[in-house]
Amino acid sequence: MAIRTSVALSQDFLANLAKLPPAVHSKVLKWAIRFQADPTSPGINYERIKSARDTNLRSVRIDQDWRGIVFRSPEDNVFVLMYVDHHDEAYRWAEGRRLDINPVTGAMQIICLDEQSAPPASESATGAEKSSKTTAPGLYDFLSNKELMSLGVPEEFIPRVRGLSSEADLDKIQGILPVEAYEGLFLIAAGETITQILQSRETRVDQEIDTGDFAAALTKAESQSRFVVVGNDEELASILNSPLAQWRVFLHPTQKKLAIGNRSGSMRILGGAGTGKTVLAMHRAKWLAENATPDGQKVLFTTFTKNLAFDILENLRTICSADTLKKIEVVNLDAWVYGFLRGQRYEHRIVYNRREEALEAWRRAMTLADSALGLDESFYEQEWEDVILSQGIVTRDEYRVAKRTGRGVVLTRAKRDSVWAVFEEYRAQLASRKLKEVDDAYRDAAALISKGATAGSYSAIVVDETQDLSSQALRLLRAIVAVGPNDLFFVGDGHQRIYKKNKAAMSRCGIDIRGRSRKLYLNYRTTEEIRNTAVALLENCAVDDLDGGNDEIRKYKSLSHGPRPEVEVLSSLEAVPARALELVQAVKDEERQDGYTVCVIAQNKAVRDLTRRFVSNAGLGTHTIEATEKDTQESAKIRFSTMHRAKGLEFDQVVVIAQKSLLEGPEADQYRKLVYVALTRAKRVAALLEY
């Protein structure tokens, strides 16, 4: 009986492949397809790497200059495409790497054997520092060797890890640790327990491991977060051709555990920028469509903004078959509500901007405001948003007993009656114009469903960017799908709430997530330097957990590093375009040709367009990202976006343009969160220009 051949791709292989020039990428693709078809073919021309310390590594010729590094298991037919680069660079990479099976977890891991890139802290320390280090307790003294190895620490690295006394020490050796080891050690330092980490990874440490069985190792959840087994030519071509290859293929074990399997009820996932929430939500929708959605039903995938829903649909096409995609309906919530109400012959037009579409109705209502109360117009606006709309209040009696926590002004029953007269008149003015505000339209839609109107046949709902949804939106989602297993799946982040009025608590909207709430802490997109700069903007800003509690940022961490973001205060808006041009011109033309993406992100269209014209007049190609259009695939063009439109996107480099007075004004908390979102679109390089 022939032994089945398994061909796998490593994360390092795909990461480096994405950096190659298009002509080389095409050659690698053609070679990889031949390799996948028969890795034992004599035409592969394996060459030994004399200086490699892993005797199972081989070099393969792609052309005169380019080489692939392949691991070939000595005991079974497992082949792993490890790396691709120029001849000398590929050999140098192979010389310092070894592919092993962790003897405790059974997972495959790539071990960096070249420690010269990260010398021990003691080698560069002063005499005083060395003395203090010898007496400082080790950060991981309380863990056994087996526990360290269960986190992914290679056995030969244990002495090095035991010499660490601070998180800063850990960061110094990040470059030589397997990524899973660094993740685990960081989470331990942040307060997680071994049990919590292993459970999230679905790692067992109670079984005997054959460290020569690479076929078995590839079946481990931990292995699959760094290696993907390729089944056929079509699958291989899809992976290698997709710019989203890494997040499409590699789910962290924690993410995979949350994405698959039945749940007893509604679930909420929190995570900072870059932690993979949207990716997780898409994989969850895919799993539900394929495993928990009967024929004739669909999974509703929704979010607040139109452009993000469009991006999600485009990305779902890359991970779902045509049959699976037929079972997923992707639409932003406003569009869903509009379609539903239209089908119910709803006679009102929905108001999305009160100041533009219903200003006259509001002004007429404000003429009834009792001046003796001493309440200004901003009070009425906030009372309307935070109390009336948020709680779905429709009668004076309901308003008399409504909770007004945090409003700052105590209202007696008589004062509430006076205030209510303004809101009652506003609704009457809207009704006379056949208008409804968005939240009232949500409430009407939920009421129609409760009375028997058909909302569509949905088995489950997946919601991205939950923090952008209001209380009435959450109540509507609760009404659309019946309470039961797998019913509602939410992902979100209070740090990224960019719409002030939409703060809501799930528990007060009929959504029970008790015991089904999880967090993602590790940022796979943004460097730690960019993340720290962005997080500093949120100092003293209240951040909630979407259910009435508070979220914390202590455990959030980025796994990559890069230059510190430039933060500059310019004299005026007029000085911004020239400085933005200097920053985007600093990127070499060849980098942009090789897929390096740059985006200039402004607070509004006027500033965006002003800067774009300046850059375009300087001779650089530009592209404006609009809410109704797909982003360009031409990486050589400089993108321009508003802060709201950039949400959900990512770029190698961003230049964020912010108004200094708004960062420090009365609405600073909300504006800072918007700038936080803009900065965290960057993967490698960021700049913040204030004017």
PDB file of C-alpha atoms in Angstrom, residues 351-482:
ATOM      1  CA  VAL A 351     -33.364  59.940   8.352  1.00  0.00           C
ATOM      2  CA  TYR A 352     -29.622  59.230   8.529  1.00  0.00           C
ATOM      3  CA  ASN A 353     -28.457  62.778   9.235  1.00  0.00           C
ATOM      4  CA  ARG A 354     -30.728  64.854  11.449  1.00  0.00           C
ATOM      5  CA  ARG A 355     -28.828  68.080  10.804  1.00  0.00           C
ATOM      6  CA  GLU A 356     -29.383  67.775   7.069  1.00  0.00           C
ATOM      7  CA  GLU A 357     -32.635  65.850   6.591  1.00  0.00           C
ATOM      8  CA  ALA A 358     -34.688  66.761   9.651  1.00  0.00           C
ATOM      9  CA  LEU A 359     -33.263  70.067  10.810  1.00  0.00           C
ATOM     10  CA  GLU A 360     -36.495  72.012  10.338  1.00  0.00           C
ATOM     11  CA  ALA A 361     -38.478  69.404  12.315  1.00  0.00           C
ATOM     12  CA  TRP A 362     -35.958  69.663  15.159  1.00  0.00           C
ATOM     13  CA  ARG A 363     -36.035  73.470  15.144  1.00  0.00           C
ATOM     14  CA  ARG A 364     -39.816  73.550  15.363  1.00  0.00           C
ATOM     15  CA  ALA A 365     -39.749  71.097  18.275  1.00  0.00           C
ATOM     16  CA  MET A 366     -37.154  73.177  20.107  1.00  0.00           C
ATOM     17  CA  THR A 367     -39.547  76.149  20.155  1.00  0.00           C
ATOM     18  CA  LEU A 368     -41.440  74.229  22.868  1.00  0.00           C
ATOM     19  CA  ALA A 369     -38.388  74.021  25.131  1.00  0.00           C
ATOM     20  CA  ASP A 370     -39.102  75.619  28.525  1.00  0.00           C
ATOM     21  CA  SER A 371     -36.442  78.315  29.039  1.00  0.00           C
ATOM     22  CA  ALA A 372     -37.145  78.249  32.790  1.00  0.00           C
ATOM     23  CA  LEU A 373     -35.469  74.833  32.972  1.00  0.00           C
ATOM     24  CA  GLY A 374     -32.118  76.350  31.959  1.00  0.00           C
ATOM     25  CA  LEU A 375     -31.328  73.501  29.543  1.00  0.00           C
ATOM     26  CA  ASP A 376     -29.565  74.277  26.273  1.00  0.00           C
ATOM     27  CA  GLU A 377     -30.082  72.583  22.904  1.00  0.00           C
ATOM     28  CA  SER A 378     -27.108  70.261  23.355  1.00  0.00           C
ATOM     29  CA  PHE A 379     -28.814  68.828  26.451  1.00  0.00           C
ATOM     30  CA  TYR A 380     -31.906  67.970  24.417  1.00  0.00           C
ATOM     31  CA  GLU A 381     -29.800  66.391  21.664  1.00  0.00           C
ATOM     32  CA  GLN A 382     -27.958  64.167  24.127  1.00  0.00           C
ATOM     33  CA  GLU A 383     -31.128  63.297  26.045  1.00  0.00           C
ATOM     34  CA  TRP A 384     -32.732  62.273  22.768  1.00  0.00           C
ATOM     35  CA  GLU A 385     -29.750  60.112  21.795  1.00  0.00           C
ATOM     36  CA  ASP A 386     -28.768  58.614  25.154  1.00  0.00           C
ATOM     37  CA  VAL A 387     -32.169  58.109  26.753  1.00  0.00           C
ATOM     38  CA  ILE A 388     -35.097  58.293  24.316  1.00  0.00           C
ATOM     39  CA  LEU A 389     -33.629  56.511  21.290  1.00  0.00           C
ATOM     40  CA  SER A 390     -31.321  54.235  23.251  1.00  0.00           C
ATOM     41  CA  GLN A 391     -34.138  52.866  25.407  1.00  0.00           C
ATOM     42  CA  GLY A 392     -36.806  52.963  22.709  1.00  0.00           C
ATOM     43  CA  ILE A 393     -39.046  55.283  24.726  1.00  0.00           C
ATOM     44  CA  VAL A 394     -42.287  56.201  22.965  1.00  0.00           C
ATOM     45  CA  THR A 395     -44.572  57.560  25.708  1.00  0.00           C
ATOM     46  CA  ARG A 396     -44.389  60.177  28.428  1.00  0.00           C
ATOM     47  CA  ASP A 397     -45.043  57.549  31.091  1.00  0.00           C
ATOM     48  CA  GLU A 398     -42.054  55.519  29.901  1.00  0.00           C
ATOM     49  CA  TYR A 399     -39.878  58.631  30.034  1.00  0.00           C
ATOM     50  CA  ARG A 400     -41.024  59.433  33.575  1.00  0.00           C
ATOM     51  CA  VAL A 401     -39.458  56.192  34.872  1.00  0.00           C
ATOM     52  CA  ALA A 402     -36.545  55.882  32.458  1.00  0.00           C
ATOM     53  CA  LYS A 403     -33.002  55.487  33.797  1.00  0.00           C
ATOM     54  CA  ARG A 404     -30.792  58.476  33.063  1.00  0.00           C
ATOM     55  CA  THR A 405     -27.498  57.237  34.510  1.00  0.00           C
ATOM     56  CA  GLY A 406     -24.575  59.478  33.612  1.00  0.00           C
ATOM     57  CA  ARG A 407     -26.653  62.348  32.228  1.00  0.00           C
ATOM     58  CA  GLY A 408     -25.472  64.747  34.952  1.00  0.00           C
ATOM     59  CA  VAL A 409     -28.737  66.714  35.300  1.00  0.00           C
ATOM     60  CA  VAL A 410     -31.426  65.544  37.717  1.00  0.00           C
ATOM     61  CA  LEU A 411     -34.961  65.930  36.349  1.00  0.00           C
ATOM     62  CA  THR A 412     -38.036  65.844  38.511  1.00  0.00           C
ATOM     63  CA  ARG A 413     -41.239  64.333  37.147  1.00  0.00           C
ATOM     64  CA  ALA A 414     -42.542  67.799  36.223  1.00  0.00           C
ATOM     65  CA  LYS A 415     -39.292  68.676  34.430  1.00  0.00           C
ATOM     66  CA  ARG A 416     -39.366  65.396  32.530  1.00  0.00           C
ATOM     67  CA  ASP A 417     -42.875  66.190  31.367  1.00  0.00           C
ATOM     68  CA  SER A 418     -41.673  69.558  30.064  1.00  0.00           C
ATOM     69  CA  VAL A 419     -38.711  68.000  28.302  1.00  0.00           C
ATOM     70  CA  TRP A 420     -40.889  65.243  26.849  1.00  0.00           C
ATOM     71  CA  ALA A 421     -43.046  67.850  25.105  1.00  0.00           C
ATOM     72  CA  VAL A 422     -40.064  68.693  22.852  1.00  0.00           C
ATOM     73  CA  PHE A 423     -39.458  65.069  21.883  1.00  0.00           C
ATOM     74  CA  GLU A 424     -43.136  64.381  21.314  1.00  0.00           C
ATOM     75  CA  GLU A 425     -43.342  67.387  19.017  1.00  0.00           C
ATOM     76  CA  TYR A 426     -40.181  66.342  17.160  1.00  0.00           C
ATOM     77  CA  ARG A 427     -41.659  62.938  16.386  1.00  0.00           C
ATOM     78  CA  ALA A 428     -44.912  64.594  15.290  1.00  0.00           C
ATOM     79  CA  GLN A 429     -42.990  66.934  12.991  1.00  0.00           C
ATOM     80  CA  LEU A 430     -41.136  63.957  11.503  1.00  0.00           C
ATOM     81  CA  ALA A 431     -44.358  62.012  11.049  1.00  0.00           C
ATOM     82  CA  SER A 432     -45.972  64.922   9.196  1.00  0.00           C
ATOM     83  CA  ARG A 433     -43.063  64.721   6.767  1.00  0.00           C
ATOM     84  CA  LYS A 434     -43.218  60.893   6.660  1.00  0.00           C
ATOM     85  CA  LEU A 435     -39.743  60.657   8.237  1.00  0.00           C
ATOM     86  CA  LYS A 436     -38.275  58.405  10.931  1.00  0.00           C
ATOM     87  CA  GLU A 437     -34.893  58.514  12.611  1.00  0.00           C
ATOM     88  CA  VAL A 438     -32.775  55.402  12.189  1.00  0.00           C
ATOM     89  CA  ASP A 439     -33.215  54.044  15.712  1.00  0.00           C
ATOM     90  CA  ASP A 440     -36.980  54.537  15.585  1.00  0.00           C
ATOM     91  CA  ALA A 441     -36.996  52.678  12.258  1.00  0.00           C
ATOM     92  CA  TYR A 442     -35.036  49.839  13.905  1.00  0.00           C
ATOM     93  CA  ARG A 443     -37.584  49.782  16.714  1.00  0.00           C
ATOM     94  CA  ASP A 444     -40.473  49.704  14.231  1.00  0.00           C
ATOM     95  CA  ALA A 445     -38.821  46.830  12.331  1.00  0.00           C
ATOM     96  CA  ALA A 446     -38.413  44.808  15.540  1.00  0.00           C
ATOM     97  CA  ALA A 447     -42.032  45.487  16.455  1.00  0.00           C
ATOM     98  CA  LEU A 448     -43.247  44.276  13.059  1.00  0.00           C
ATOM     99  CA  ILE A 449     -41.240  41.065  13.445  1.00  0.00           C
ATOM    100  CA  SER A 450     -42.659  40.464  16.917  1.00  0.00           C
ATOM    101  CA  LYS A 451     -46.154  40.782  15.404  1.00  0.00           C
ATOM    102  CA  GLY A 452     -45.421  38.091  12.837  1.00  0.00           C
ATOM    103  CA  ALA A 453     -43.767  39.820   9.891  1.00  0.00           C
ATOM    104  CA  THR A 454     -41.293  37.543   8.106  1.00  0.00           C
ATOM    105  CA  ALA A 455     -37.721  38.771   8.542  1.00  0.00           C
ATOM    106  CA  GLY A 456     -36.180  36.097   6.347  1.00  0.00           C
ATOM    107  CA  SER A 457     -35.171  32.553   7.108  1.00  0.00           C
ATOM    108  CA  TYR A 458     -31.917  32.869   9.036  1.00  0.00           C
ATOM    109  CA  SER A 459     -30.273  30.113  11.039  1.00  0.00           C
ATOM    110  CA  ALA A 460     -27.768  32.531  12.631  1.00  0.00           C
ATOM    111  CA  ILE A 461     -26.429  36.078  12.532  1.00  0.00           C
ATOM    112  CA  VAL A 462     -22.734  37.058  12.547  1.00  0.00           C
ATOM    113  CA  VAL A 463     -21.995  40.695  13.422  1.00  0.00           C
ATOM    114  CA  ASP A 464     -18.721  42.536  12.802  1.00  0.00           C
ATOM    115  CA  GLU A 465     -17.755  45.857  14.461  1.00  0.00           C
ATOM    116  CA  THR A 466     -20.447  45.398  17.097  1.00  0.00           C
ATOM    117  CA  GLN A 467     -19.319  48.514  18.950  1.00  0.00           C
ATOM    118  CA  ASP A 468     -20.827  50.632  16.151  1.00  0.00           C
ATOM    119  CA  LEU A 469     -24.359  49.318  16.731  1.00  0.00           C
ATOM    120  CA  SER A 470     -26.942  51.127  18.871  1.00  0.00           C
ATOM    121  CA  SER A 471     -29.232  49.557  21.446  1.00  0.00           C
ATOM    122  CA  GLN A 472     -32.124  49.516  18.980  1.00  0.00           C
ATOM    123  CA  ALA A 473     -29.936  47.794  16.398  1.00  0.00           C
ATOM    124  CA  LEU A 474     -29.028  45.066  18.889  1.00  0.00           C
ATOM    125  CA  ARG A 475     -32.693  44.628  19.850  1.00  0.00           C
ATOM    126  CA  LEU A 476     -33.569  44.265  16.186  1.00  0.00           C
ATOM    127  CA  LEU A 477     -30.909  41.589  15.657  1.00  0.00           C
ATOM    128  CA  ARG A 478     -32.279  39.765  18.681  1.00  0.00           C
ATOM    129  CA  ALA A 479     -35.738  39.845  17.052  1.00  0.00           C
ATOM    130  CA  ILE A 480     -34.582  38.642  13.621  1.00  0.00           C
ATOM    131  CA  VAL A 481     -33.314  35.244  14.765  1.00  0.00           C
ATOM    132  CA  ALA A 482     -34.856  33.048  17.452  1.00  0.00           C
TER     133      ALA A 482
END
